[in-house]
Each structure stands twice: as structure tokens, then as C-alpha cells.
Coordinates of C-alpha atoms and ligand atoms in Angstrom, one line a residue:
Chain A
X1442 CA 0.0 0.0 0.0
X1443 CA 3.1 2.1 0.4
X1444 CA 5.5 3.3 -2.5
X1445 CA 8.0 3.5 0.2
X1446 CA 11.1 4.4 -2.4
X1447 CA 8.5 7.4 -4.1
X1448 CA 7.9 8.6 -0.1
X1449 CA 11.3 8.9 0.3
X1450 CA 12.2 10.9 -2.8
X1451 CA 9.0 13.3 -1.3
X1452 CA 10.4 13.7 1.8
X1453 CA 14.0 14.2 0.6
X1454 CA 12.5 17.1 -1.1
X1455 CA 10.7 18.2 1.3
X1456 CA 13.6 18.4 3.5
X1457 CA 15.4 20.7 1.0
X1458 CA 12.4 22.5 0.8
X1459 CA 12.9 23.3 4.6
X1460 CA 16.1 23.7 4.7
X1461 CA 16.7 26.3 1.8
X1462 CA 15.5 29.6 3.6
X1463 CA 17.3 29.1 6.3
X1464 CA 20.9 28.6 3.5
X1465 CA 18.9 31.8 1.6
X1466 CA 19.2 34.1 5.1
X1467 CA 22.3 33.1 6.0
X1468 CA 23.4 34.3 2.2
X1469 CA 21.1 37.0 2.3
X1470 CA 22.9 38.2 5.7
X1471 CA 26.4 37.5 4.6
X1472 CA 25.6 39.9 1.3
X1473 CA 24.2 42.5 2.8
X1474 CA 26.8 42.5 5.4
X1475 CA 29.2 43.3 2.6
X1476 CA 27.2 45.9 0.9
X1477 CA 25.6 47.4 3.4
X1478 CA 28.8 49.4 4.7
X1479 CA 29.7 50.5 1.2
X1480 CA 26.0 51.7 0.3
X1481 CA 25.5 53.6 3.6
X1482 CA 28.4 55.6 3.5
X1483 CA 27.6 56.8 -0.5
X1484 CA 24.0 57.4 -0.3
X1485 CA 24.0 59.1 3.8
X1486 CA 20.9 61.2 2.7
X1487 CA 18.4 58.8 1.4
X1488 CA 18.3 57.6 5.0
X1489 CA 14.9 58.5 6.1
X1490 CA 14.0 60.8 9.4
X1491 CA 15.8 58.6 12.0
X1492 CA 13.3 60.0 14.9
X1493 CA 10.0 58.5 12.8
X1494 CA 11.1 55.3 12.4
X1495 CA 12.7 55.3 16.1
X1496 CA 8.9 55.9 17.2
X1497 CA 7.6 53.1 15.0
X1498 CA 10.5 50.7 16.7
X1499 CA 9.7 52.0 19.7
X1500 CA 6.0 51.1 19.5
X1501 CA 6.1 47.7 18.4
X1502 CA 9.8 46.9 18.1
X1503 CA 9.6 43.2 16.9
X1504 CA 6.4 43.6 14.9
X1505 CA 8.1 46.8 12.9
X1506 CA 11.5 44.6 12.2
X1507 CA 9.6 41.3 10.8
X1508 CA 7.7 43.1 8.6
X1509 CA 10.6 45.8 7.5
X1510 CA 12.7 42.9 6.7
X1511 CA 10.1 41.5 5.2
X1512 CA 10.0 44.1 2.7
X1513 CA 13.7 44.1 2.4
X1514 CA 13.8 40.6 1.7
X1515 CA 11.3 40.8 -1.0
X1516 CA 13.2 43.5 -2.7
X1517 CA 16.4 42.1 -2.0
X1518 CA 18.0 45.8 -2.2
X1519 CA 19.8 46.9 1.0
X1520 CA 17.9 49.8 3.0
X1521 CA 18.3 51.7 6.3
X1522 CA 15.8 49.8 8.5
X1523 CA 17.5 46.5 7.5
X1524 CA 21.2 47.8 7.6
X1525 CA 20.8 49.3 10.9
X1526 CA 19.0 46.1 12.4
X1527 CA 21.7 43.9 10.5
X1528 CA 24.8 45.5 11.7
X1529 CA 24.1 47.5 14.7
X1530 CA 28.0 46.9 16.2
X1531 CA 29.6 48.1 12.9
X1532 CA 27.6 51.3 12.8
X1533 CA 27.2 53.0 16.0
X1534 CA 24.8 55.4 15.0
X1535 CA 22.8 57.2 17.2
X1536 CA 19.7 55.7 16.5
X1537 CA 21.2 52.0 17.8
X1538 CA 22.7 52.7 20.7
X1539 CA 18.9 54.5 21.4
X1540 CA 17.4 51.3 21.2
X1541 CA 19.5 49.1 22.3
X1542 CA 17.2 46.4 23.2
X1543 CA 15.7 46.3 20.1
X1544 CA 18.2 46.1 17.7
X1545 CA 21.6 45.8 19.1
X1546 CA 21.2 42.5 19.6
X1547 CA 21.6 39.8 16.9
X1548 CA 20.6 36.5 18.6
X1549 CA 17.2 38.0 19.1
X1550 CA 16.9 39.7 15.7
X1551 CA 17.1 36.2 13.9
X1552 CA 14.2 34.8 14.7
X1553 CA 12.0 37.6 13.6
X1554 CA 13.9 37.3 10.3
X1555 CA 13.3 33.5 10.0
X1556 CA 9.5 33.8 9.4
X1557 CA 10.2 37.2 7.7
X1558 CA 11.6 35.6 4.7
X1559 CA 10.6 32.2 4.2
X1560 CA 7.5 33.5 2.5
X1561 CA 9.9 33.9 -0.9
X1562 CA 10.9 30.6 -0.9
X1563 CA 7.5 29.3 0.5
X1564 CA 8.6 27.2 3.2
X1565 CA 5.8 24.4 3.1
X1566 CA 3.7 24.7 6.0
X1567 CA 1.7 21.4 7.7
X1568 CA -2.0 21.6 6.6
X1569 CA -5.1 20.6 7.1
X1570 CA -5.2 17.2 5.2
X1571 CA -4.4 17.5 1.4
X1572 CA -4.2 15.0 -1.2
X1573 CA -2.1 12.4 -0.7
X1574 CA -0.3 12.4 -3.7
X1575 CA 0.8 8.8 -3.6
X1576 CA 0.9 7.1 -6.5
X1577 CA -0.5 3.4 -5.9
X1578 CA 1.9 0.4 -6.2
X1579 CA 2.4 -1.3 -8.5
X1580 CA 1.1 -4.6 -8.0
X1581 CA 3.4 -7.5 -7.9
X1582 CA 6.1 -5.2 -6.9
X1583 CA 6.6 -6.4 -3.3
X1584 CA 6.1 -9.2 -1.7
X1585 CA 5.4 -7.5 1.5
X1586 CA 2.4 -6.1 0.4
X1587 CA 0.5 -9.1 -0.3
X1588 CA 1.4 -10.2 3.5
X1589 CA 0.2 -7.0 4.8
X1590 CA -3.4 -7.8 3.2
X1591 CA -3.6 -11.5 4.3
X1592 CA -3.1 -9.9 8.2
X1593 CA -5.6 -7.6 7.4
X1594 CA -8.9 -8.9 5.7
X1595 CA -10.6 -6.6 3.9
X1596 CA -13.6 -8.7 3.2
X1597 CA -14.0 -8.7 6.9
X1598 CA -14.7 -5.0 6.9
X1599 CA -16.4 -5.0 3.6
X1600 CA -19.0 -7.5 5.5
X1601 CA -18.7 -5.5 8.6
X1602 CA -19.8 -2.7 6.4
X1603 CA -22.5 -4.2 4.7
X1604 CA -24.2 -4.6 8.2
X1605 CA -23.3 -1.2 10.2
X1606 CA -23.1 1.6 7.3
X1607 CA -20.5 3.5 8.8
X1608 CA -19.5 5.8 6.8
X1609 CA -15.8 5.9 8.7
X1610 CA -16.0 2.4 7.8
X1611 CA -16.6 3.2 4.3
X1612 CA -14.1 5.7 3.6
X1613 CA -11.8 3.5 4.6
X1614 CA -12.2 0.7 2.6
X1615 CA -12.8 3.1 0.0
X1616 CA -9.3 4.4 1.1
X1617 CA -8.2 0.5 1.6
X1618 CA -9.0 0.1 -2.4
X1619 CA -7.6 3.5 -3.9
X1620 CA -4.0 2.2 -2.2
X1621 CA -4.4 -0.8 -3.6
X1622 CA -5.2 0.6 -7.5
X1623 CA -8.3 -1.1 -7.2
X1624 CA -10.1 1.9 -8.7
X1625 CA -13.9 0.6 -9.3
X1626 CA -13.9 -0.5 -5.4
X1627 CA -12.4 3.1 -4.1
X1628 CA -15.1 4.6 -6.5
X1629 CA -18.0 2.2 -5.8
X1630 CA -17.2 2.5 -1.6
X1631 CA -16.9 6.3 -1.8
X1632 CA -19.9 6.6 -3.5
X1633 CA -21.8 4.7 -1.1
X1634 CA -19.8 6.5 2.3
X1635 CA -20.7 9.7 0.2
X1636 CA -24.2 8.5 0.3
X1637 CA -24.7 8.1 4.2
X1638 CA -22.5 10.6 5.5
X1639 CA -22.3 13.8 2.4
X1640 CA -19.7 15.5 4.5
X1641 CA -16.5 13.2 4.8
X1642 CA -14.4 15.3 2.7
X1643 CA -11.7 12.6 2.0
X1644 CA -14.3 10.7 0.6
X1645 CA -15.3 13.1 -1.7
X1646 CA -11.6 13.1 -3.0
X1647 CA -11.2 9.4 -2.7
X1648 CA -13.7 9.7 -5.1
X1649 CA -13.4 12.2 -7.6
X1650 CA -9.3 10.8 -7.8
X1651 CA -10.9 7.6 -8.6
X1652 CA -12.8 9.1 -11.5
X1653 CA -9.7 10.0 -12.5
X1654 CA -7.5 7.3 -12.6
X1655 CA -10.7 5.7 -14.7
X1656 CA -10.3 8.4 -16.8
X1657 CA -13.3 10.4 -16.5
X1658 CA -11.9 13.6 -15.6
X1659 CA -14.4 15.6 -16.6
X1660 CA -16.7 13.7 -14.1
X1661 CA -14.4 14.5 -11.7
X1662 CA -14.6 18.5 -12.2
X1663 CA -17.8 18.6 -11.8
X1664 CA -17.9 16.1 -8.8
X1665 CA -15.0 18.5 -7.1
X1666 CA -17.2 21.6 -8.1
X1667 CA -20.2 20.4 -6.4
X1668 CA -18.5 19.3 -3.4
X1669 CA -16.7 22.6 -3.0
X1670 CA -19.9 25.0 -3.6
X1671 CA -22.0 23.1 -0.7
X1672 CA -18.1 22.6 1.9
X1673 CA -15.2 25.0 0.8
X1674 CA -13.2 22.4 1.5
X1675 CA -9.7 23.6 0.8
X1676 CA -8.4 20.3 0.0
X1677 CA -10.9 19.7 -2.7
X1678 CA -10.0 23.1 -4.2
X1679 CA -6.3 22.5 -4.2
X1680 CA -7.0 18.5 -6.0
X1681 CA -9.0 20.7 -8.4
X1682 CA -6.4 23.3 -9.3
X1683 CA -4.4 20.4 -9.9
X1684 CA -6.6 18.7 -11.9
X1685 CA -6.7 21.9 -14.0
X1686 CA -3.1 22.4 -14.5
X1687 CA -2.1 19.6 -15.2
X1688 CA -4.5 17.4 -16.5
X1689 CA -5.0 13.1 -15.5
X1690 CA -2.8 13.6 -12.3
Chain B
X24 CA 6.6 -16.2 6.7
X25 CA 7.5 -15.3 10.7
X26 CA 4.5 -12.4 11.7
X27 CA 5.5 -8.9 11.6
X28 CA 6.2 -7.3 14.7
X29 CA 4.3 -3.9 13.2
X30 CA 1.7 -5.4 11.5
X31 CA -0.6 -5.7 15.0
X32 CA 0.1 -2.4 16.2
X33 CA -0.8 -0.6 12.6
X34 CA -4.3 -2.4 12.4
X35 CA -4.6 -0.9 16.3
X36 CA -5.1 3.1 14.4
X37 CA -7.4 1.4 11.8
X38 CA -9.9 4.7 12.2
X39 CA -12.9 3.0 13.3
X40 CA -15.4 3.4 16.3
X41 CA -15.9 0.1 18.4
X42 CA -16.4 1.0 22.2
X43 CA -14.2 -1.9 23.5
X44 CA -11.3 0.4 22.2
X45 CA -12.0 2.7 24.4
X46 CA -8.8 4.5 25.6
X47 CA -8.8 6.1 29.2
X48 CA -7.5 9.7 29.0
X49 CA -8.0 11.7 32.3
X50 CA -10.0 14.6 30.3
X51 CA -12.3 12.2 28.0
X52 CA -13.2 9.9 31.6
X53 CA -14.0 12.9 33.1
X54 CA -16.5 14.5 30.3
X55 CA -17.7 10.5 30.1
X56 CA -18.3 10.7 34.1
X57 CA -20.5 13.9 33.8
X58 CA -21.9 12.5 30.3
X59 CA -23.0 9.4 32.8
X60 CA -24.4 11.7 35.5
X61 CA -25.9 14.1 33.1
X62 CA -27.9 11.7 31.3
X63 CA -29.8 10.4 35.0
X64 CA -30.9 13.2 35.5
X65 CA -33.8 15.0 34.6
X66 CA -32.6 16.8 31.6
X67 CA -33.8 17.8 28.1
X68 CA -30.9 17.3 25.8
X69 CA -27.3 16.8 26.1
X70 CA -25.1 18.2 23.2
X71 CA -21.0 16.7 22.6
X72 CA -19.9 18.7 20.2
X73 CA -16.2 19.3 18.6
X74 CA -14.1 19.2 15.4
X75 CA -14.1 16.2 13.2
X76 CA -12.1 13.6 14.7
X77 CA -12.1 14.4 18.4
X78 CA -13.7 11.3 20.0
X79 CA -17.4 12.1 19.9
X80 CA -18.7 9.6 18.2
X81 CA -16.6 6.9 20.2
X82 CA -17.9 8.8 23.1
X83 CA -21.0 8.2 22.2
X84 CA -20.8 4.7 21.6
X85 CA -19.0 4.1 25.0
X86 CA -22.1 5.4 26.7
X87 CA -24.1 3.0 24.2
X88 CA -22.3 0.0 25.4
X89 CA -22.4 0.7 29.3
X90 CA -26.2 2.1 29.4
X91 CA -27.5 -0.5 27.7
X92 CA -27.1 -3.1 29.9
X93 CA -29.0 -1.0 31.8
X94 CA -31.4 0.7 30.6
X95 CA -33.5 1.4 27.4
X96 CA -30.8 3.1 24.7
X97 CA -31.1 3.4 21.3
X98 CA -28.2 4.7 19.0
X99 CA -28.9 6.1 15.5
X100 CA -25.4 6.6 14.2
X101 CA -26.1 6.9 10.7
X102 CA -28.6 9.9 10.1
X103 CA -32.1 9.1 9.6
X104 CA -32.7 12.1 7.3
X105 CA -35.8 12.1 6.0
X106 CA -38.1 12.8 9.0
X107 CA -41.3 10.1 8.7
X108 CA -38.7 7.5 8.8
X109 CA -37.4 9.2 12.0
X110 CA -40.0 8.8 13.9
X111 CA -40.6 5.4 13.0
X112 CA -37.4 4.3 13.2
X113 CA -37.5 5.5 16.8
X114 CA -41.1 4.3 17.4
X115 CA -39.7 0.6 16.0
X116 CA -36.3 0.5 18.1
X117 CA -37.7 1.4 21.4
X118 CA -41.6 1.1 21.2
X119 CA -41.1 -2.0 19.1
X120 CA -43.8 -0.8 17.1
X121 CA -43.8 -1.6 13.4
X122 CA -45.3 0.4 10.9
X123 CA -45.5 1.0 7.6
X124 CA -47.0 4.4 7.6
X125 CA -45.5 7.4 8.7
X126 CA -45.8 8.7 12.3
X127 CA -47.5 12.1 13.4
X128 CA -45.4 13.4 16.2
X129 CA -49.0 13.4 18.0
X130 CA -49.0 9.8 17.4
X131 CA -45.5 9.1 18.7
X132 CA -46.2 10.6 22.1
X133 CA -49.1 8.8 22.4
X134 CA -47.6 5.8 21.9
X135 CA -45.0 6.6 24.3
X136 CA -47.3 7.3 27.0
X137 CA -48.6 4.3 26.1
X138 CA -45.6 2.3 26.5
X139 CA -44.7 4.2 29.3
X140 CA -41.2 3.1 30.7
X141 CA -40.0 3.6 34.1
X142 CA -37.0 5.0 33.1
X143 CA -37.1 7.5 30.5
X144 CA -35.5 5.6 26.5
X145 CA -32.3 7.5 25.9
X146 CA -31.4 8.3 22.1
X147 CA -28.3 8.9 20.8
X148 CA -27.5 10.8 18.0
X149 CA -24.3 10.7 16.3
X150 CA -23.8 13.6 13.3
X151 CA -26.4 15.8 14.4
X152 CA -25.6 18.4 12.3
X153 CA -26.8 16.4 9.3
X154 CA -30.5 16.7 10.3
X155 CA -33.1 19.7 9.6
X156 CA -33.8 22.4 11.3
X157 CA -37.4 20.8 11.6
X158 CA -36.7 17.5 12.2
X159 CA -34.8 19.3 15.5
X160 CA -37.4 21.0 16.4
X161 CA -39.7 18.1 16.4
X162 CA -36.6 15.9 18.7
X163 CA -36.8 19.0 20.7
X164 CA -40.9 18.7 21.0
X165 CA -39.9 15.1 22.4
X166 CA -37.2 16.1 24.7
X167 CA -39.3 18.7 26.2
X168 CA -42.3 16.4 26.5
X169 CA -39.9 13.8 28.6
X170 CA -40.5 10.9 26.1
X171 CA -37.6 10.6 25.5
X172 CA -33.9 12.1 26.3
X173 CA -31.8 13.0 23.4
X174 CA -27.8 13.0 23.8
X175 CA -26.8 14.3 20.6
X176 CA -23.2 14.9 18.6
X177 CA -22.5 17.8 16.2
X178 CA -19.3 18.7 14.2
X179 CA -18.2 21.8 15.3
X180 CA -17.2 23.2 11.7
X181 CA -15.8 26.8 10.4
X182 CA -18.5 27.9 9.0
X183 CA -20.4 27.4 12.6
X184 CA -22.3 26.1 14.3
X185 CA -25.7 27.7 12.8
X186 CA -27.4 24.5 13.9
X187 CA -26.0 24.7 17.2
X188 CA -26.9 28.5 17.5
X189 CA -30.2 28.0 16.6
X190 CA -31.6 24.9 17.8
X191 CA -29.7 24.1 20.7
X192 CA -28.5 27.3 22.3
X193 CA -31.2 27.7 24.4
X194 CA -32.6 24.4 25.2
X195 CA -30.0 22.8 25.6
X196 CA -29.4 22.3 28.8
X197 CA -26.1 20.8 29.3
X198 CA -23.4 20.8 26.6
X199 CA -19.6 19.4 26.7
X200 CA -16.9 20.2 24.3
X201 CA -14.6 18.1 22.8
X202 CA -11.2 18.4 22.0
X203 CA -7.9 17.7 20.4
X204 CA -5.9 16.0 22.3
X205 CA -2.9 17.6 24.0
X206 CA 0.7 16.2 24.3
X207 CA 0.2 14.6 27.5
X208 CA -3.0 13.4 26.6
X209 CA -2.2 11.9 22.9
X210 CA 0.9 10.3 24.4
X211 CA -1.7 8.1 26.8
X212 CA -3.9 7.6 23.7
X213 CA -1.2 6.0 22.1
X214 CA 0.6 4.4 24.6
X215 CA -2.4 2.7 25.9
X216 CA -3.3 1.9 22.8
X217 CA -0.6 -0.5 22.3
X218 CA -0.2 -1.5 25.9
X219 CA -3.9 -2.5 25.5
X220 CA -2.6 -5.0 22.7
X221 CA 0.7 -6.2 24.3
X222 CA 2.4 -4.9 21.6
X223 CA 4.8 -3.5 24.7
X224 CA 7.7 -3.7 22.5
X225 CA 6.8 -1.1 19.6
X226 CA 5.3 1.2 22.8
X227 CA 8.7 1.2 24.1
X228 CA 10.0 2.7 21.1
X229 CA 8.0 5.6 21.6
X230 CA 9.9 8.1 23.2
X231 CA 8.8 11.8 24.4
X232 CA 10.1 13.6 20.8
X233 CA 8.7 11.5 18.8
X234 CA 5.2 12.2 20.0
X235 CA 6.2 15.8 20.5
X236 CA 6.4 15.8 16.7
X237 CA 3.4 13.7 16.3
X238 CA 1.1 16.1 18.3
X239 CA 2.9 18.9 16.4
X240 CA 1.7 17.0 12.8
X241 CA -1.6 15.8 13.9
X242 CA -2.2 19.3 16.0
X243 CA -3.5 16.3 18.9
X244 CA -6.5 15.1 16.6
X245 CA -7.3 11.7 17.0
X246 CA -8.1 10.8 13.7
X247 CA -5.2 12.5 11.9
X248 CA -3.1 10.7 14.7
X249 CA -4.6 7.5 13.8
X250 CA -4.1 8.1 10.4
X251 CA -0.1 8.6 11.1
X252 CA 0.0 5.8 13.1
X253 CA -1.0 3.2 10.7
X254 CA 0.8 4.8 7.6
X255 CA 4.1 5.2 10.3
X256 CA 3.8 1.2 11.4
X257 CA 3.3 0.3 7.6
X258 CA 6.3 1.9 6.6
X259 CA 7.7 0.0 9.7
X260 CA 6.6 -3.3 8.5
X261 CA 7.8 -2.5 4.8
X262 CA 11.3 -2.1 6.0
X263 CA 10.6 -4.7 8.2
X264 CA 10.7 -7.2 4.8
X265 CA 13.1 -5.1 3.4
X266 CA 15.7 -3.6 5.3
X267 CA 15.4 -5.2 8.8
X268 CA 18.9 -3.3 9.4
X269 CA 17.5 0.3 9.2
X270 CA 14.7 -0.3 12.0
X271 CA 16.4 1.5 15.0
X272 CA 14.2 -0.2 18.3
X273 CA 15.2 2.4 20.8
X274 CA 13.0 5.0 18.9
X275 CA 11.0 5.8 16.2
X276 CA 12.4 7.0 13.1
X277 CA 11.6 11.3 12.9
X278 CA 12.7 10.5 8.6
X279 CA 9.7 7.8 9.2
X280 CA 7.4 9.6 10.9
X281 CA 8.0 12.3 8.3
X282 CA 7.3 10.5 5.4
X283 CA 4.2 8.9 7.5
X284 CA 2.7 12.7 7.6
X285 CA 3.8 13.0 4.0
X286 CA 1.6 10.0 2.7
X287 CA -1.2 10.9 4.8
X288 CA -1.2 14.7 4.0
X289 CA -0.4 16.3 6.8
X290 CA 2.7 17.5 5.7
X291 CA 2.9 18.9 1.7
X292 CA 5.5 17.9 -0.4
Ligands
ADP761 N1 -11.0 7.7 24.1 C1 -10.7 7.1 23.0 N2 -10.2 5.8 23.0 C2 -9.9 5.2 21.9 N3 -10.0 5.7 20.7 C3 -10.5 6.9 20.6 C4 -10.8 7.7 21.7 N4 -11.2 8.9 21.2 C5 -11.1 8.9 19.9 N5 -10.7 7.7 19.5 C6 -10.5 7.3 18.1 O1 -10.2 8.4 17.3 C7 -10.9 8.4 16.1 C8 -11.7 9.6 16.0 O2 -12.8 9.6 16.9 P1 -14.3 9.8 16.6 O3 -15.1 9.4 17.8 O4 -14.6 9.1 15.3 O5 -14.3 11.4 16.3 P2 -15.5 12.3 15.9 O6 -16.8 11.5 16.0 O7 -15.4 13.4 16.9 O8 -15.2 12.7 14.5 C9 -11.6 7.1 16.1 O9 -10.9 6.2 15.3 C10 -11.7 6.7 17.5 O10 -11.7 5.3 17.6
MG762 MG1 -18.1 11.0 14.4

């Protein structure tokens, strides 16, 4: 039920993924470091009425730096705010030493510069649950698999289902079947959980990716579409962008 | 083929409601206690309500199981939408009167005078939210008329609770909210879980960082947790068959549990 070598490759990436603002910052930091000197000592007028911004510190000191980083990291162009945050010890001005708390110190700086820039590289974030995007395994391909099933019956729970109509019992055989690339099944037991319980949003998905891999895509659309108009469930929106851009996922 | 030592404790977070796996966790016995003591006495309706996956419905079933060797219970835990078979659904399970036509809500109180019980039928409703606003009112014409005492589940969604705000608000008279586990709390979910099942070798493995980053993935919810679980202990068994060497038994694997929360959603990549 598990493509174990594909989840790997995921989470490899997913690792990078995580990884990269943090290499991006540290760049970003060792860059500006250079430049920052150089640019502030050429342009000394374009810095902006000390006493304003000292105020707007002064007010909500950590709030002001996130998001004026923020900024600066978008732009990725050197400014006053960011130099004078950045390199407080190398540039005694008068406005550090004022507020010493706020920005002389670099330990506490980093952290509000963390969350200021991953936005660029968008840092996945958890989520509510989203389409797995596991691709099913290919049959055959392990010989694990076919001992998993024989410790677990599924006709058990089939039967089991047959009797008690729960629909958490039904999305997971559904579930059970889409894992397994037994497509009809996953369709035919969504249908029916979707049928006694019309809010299990995984069910909804189980089934419209099961249209899908039986190629009625279209079918699928409009299934997603219907879902989402009477739930605004997110993850249905997100399968269906998919779906859009880039067609039999 | 020698059994898998993960196989057992992966079926244990199959996601399914059956009151003998109940798990004792200090905050759900004590909302089960008052559930208990609410439901003696007197009272009109009792609302559990919470996010998707936060133990109401097992709840719910627990109290099931332990009333009804008691006393006249009757669980609907599938919907009855359509109102006419509500009330004979309800007239059927605890009146044990069978009918083909449809019941007047006149008619149903009648017969439950008839019947009259010295302890007053408890229903329970699972997914509450899934019936009408009439259909409520006419369980609340019941309630209030003491035929019957409702306990009653509703997903506490986004959107809110417009059922709960308009129907229940009011008449309810006792309510209890469930939620997500905390980090103490899913640690003895899943601990006892496995205990439960002698599997005391994998709940060794389970150290305090590991669920620290489960409850941090799952956000405490008991489905999503259950969900982890059984894609984390299939993973386990996969390498199990595969690469017996790479199974570390003084902990779980965070690269596992990763790819665990990656399969099941919780995490995008
Ligand atoms: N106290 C508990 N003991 C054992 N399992 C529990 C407990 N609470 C919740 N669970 C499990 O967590 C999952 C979600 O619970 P459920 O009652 O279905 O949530 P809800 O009805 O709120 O959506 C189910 O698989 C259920 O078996
Ligand atoms: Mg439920």
C-alpha cells in the first residue's frame, strides 16, 4: 500500500524544501553584510528621518522589524531599516545605541527574520489534510504487500460494512481500495460513504481521484465543483487546481 | 513467513469506532463521568460537540455500550434524514412498534405514553448536524415532553455552528466540548493503545520527541493521529521485509514519521 522508495524521494525534497530559507538568510545576511557598509556611507541622505522610524520601533519593536525585513527581503535591495538592524555593532549610529534592546542584539533579531523571509521561498507549511499524492503500487512489486493484506482482511470489513453503514468504515475501505489501484472498489465505496454521510471530505476526494484514474476527468470536475460550492473544502480546491493544470494527475 | 512485529500495532489506528477500544484519558473519563451523571438526571438534551475527529462519536458509543445493559438506549449513528422514517425508526427500536405508515409526532407521544417506561429511553444521535432544522425542532418537542432524552453529537465546523446557535443554544441544557488531544493526553492515547494490545515492544520505542512531533503533525486530533500511526507502522513493516537493518528499536524514526505525515497529508511535499 506504500510506495516507500517514491515517499522517500517526497520527503528528501521536502527536507530541502525546509532547509533552503534558512541557506537563503544566511546568504542574504552575509551579502548585505558586505554591501551594506559600502552603500551607507555613499548614499548618507536617502536615510529616512531617524526619529519617525525610532517611534515606530519604539511602539512595536519586533512587529516593525519582521515586517521591515520582510520588505527588504522581498526586494532584495539593501535599505536603512535592515542595515541598521543587520549590523548594529559596525555602525554605532545614534539611533542603535537608542534602542539598544531592540536592535543591538543579533541573537534576538534572527528569529524575527526566519518567518520574515521564508514567505519567498514558501517554506511548506503542515496543513489541514491534502491529497495524498501517492501514486499506488504497482502490484506484484513487493512481496510484502500481499502479507500486509492477508493480516488484514478486507472482506471482513467489507462484510462488517454491509451490516453497520459507517461511513468511517466506508471511507476506509474506500481508502483501503484506492491504495491498492483497485479503482472501481475506491469509487464504488466512496460513493456509497458519500451516500450516508455527504460531509467526509476525504471521501469526496477518494472519489473524484478515482474518477480520475478511470479516466473520467471531466466527471471528476464537476464532482470537485459540487463538493466545493455546498463545503469549501480547501483540499478539494487544491485536487481541483491540480486537476486543471495539469491534466489526469 | 514469521509475523511482523508492526503489522498488529498498525491495524490498532485502523480509524474505526468500536467502544471496546476505548482508551482512558483523564480529560475524555472525566467529560464521560458527567456525560454518565448528566444523562440520569432530569434533563432535556445533552449536546458533545467538537471538530471532526475528536472522540465524539466513540464517546458516544461508550455510553451506548455501558447504558445498555441498563437501561432502554437506542443509537442512531447513521442519520435518519428524512423525518417520517425518524419517527418510525425511533417508534420501531424502542416502542417495538412496526409500521409501515408514517408517524404524526401526536401519534409518537401517544404511543410513548402508552408504552410508558419507568426510566425515560435514551437516544443517541451521532452527526447531528446532518439533520433539519425541523426535524430538530420536532426531537426538541420530544425532549421537552420527557419521552424521550436526546444525547446528541455535532461537528463543530468553520463555518459554525448555525445549527448549534439556533436549535440548541437555548434548550440545551447541558453541553460538553470536545477536543484535540494535548501532548500529554495523545501520548496516553497512544501508549495505551498498544499497551492494551501487548504490543509493549513497539510502545517502548515511543519516546517523548517523537510524540512531541506527532502532536505537532496531527495538531492532537485523533483521527489525523490514527491516520499517522497506521501509515508510520506500515512503513515499519515495509522495512521490516526489506531492510530489517534500518529499523532503530530504541526509537521511532523522525525521517519515518515524516514520510508517514507525507503520505497521509499532513505535511505537503
Ligand atoms: N478515548 C478514545 N479511546 C480510543 N479511541 C479513541 C478515543 N477517542 C477517539 N478515538 C479514536 O479516534 C478516532 C476519531 O474519533 P471519533 O469518535 O470518530 O471522532 P469524531 O466523532 O469526533 O469525529 C476514532 O478512530 C476513534 O476510535
Ligand atoms: Mg463522528
Amino acid at each position: 500500500m506504500l510506495d516507500v522508495s517514491k515517499l522517500e524521494k517526497r520527503w528528501l525534497k521536502y527536507k530541502i524544501k525546509k532547509i533552503l530559507p534558512y541557506g537563503l538568510l544566511l546568504t542574504a545576511i552575509v551579502t548585505l553584510g558586505i554591501l551594506i557598509p559600502s552603500y551607507l556611507f555613499d548614499n548618507p541622505v536617502t536615510v529616512s528621518p531617524a526619529s519617525q522610524k525610532k517611534e515606530r520601533m519604539q511602539a512595536k519593536p519586533a512587529l516593525a522589524i519582521a515586517t521591515v525585513n520582510n520588505e527588504e527581503a522581498m526586494i532584495l535591495e539593501p535599505s536603512m531599516n535592515f542595515i541598521e538592524s543587520m549590523t548594529p555593532a559596525s555602525i554605532p549610529t545614534a539611533e542603535a545605541t537608542a534602542n539598544p534592546p531592540v536592535i543591538s542584539n543579533k541573537s534576538r533579531l534572527i528569529p524575527n527574520v526566519i518567518p520574515a523571509i521564508s514567505p519567498i521561498v514558501q517554506e511548506p507549511k503542515i496543513q489541514p489534510p491534502v491529497m495524498p499524492k501517492v501514486q499506488p503500487v504497482v502490484k506484484g512489486k513487493s512481496t510484502s504487500i500481499t502479507r500486509d493484506d492477508a493480516a488484514f482482511d478486507i472482506h471482513e470489513l467489507e462484510e462488517r460494512f454491509k451490516n453497520n453503514s459507517n461511513p468511517n468504515l466506508g471511507l476506509y475501505i474506500a481508502r483501503y481500495h484506492y491504495d491498492h489501484g483497485n479503482y472501481t472498489e475506491s469509487y464504488n465505496y466512496a460513493l456509497k460513504t458519500n451516500a450516508i454521510s455527504s460531509t467526509m471530505e476525504e471521501s469526496w476526494l477518494i472519489f473524484a481521484k478515482s474518477l480520475v484514474k478511470l479516466g473520467k476527468e471531466d466527471q471528476a470536475k464537476k464532482t470537485l465543483q459540487l463538493y466545493i460550492s455546498n463545503s469549501n473544502s480547501q483540499s478539494a480546491k487544491n485536487y481541483l487546481d491540480t486537476l486543471n493544470k495539469e491534466p489526469s494527475r | 513467513m514469521e509475523p511482523s512485529l508492526f503489522s498488529k500495532p498498525r491495524d490498532l489506528f485502523i480509524d474505526i469506532v468500536n467502544p471496546k477500544d476505548y482508551v482512558q484519558i483523564d480529560s475524555v473519563s472525566h467529560m464521560y463521568q458527567s456525560l454518565k451523571t448528566s444523562v440520569q438526571k432530569p434533563l432535556k438534551m445533552i449536546l458533545l460537540y467538537g471538530r471532526p475527529g475528536t472522540g465524539k462519536s466513540m464517546l458516544l458509543h461508550k455510553l451506548h455500550h455501558d447504558l445498555s445493559k441498563h437501561q432502554k438506549v437506542c443509537m442512531i449513528d447513521i442519520p435518519i434524514i428524512d423525518e417520517n422514517d425518524f419517527l418510525r425508526v425511533l417508534a420501531h427500536k424502542i416502542y417495538s412498534y412496526a409500521s409501515r405508515e408514517s408517524l404524526s409526532l401526536t401519534n409518537f407521544l401517544e404511543l410513548s405514553t402508552a408504552v410508558n417506561y419507568p426510566v425515560t429511553p435514551i437516544v443517541l444521535l451521532d452527526e447531528a448536524q446532518l439533520y433539519s432544522p425541523s426535524l430538530m425542532e420536532k426531537i426538541r418537542l420530544i425532549s421537552d415532553a420527557r419521552a424521550l432524552k436526546f444525547v446528541i453529537t455535532l461537528h463543530k465546523t468553520d463555518n459554525e455552528d448555525i445549527i448549534a446557535k439556533e436549535h440548541f443554544q437555548t434548550r440545551i441544557w447541558e453541553s460538553i466540548e470536545l477536543e484535540n488531544a494535548s501532548y500529554e493526553e495523545l501520548k496516553i492515547y497512544i501508549q495505551k493503545k498498544l499497551l492494551k494490545a501487548n504490543c509493549f515492544d513497539v510502545a517502548n520505542m515511543i519516546n517523548d520527541k517523537n510524540i512531541k512531533l506527532i502532536t505537532k503533525l496531527t495538531r492532537g486530533n485523533y483521527r489525523e493521529s490514527n491516520k499517522l500511526m497506521f501509515a508510520l507502522f506500515s512503513l515499519y513493516t515495509w522495512y521490516e521485509e526489506h531492510y530489517p537493518s534500518k529499523i532503530k528499536y530504541n526509537a521511532l524514526n523522525t525521517k519515518w514519521i515524516e514520510m508517514a505525515a507525507i503520505h497521509t497529508g499532513l505535511i505537503r511535499a
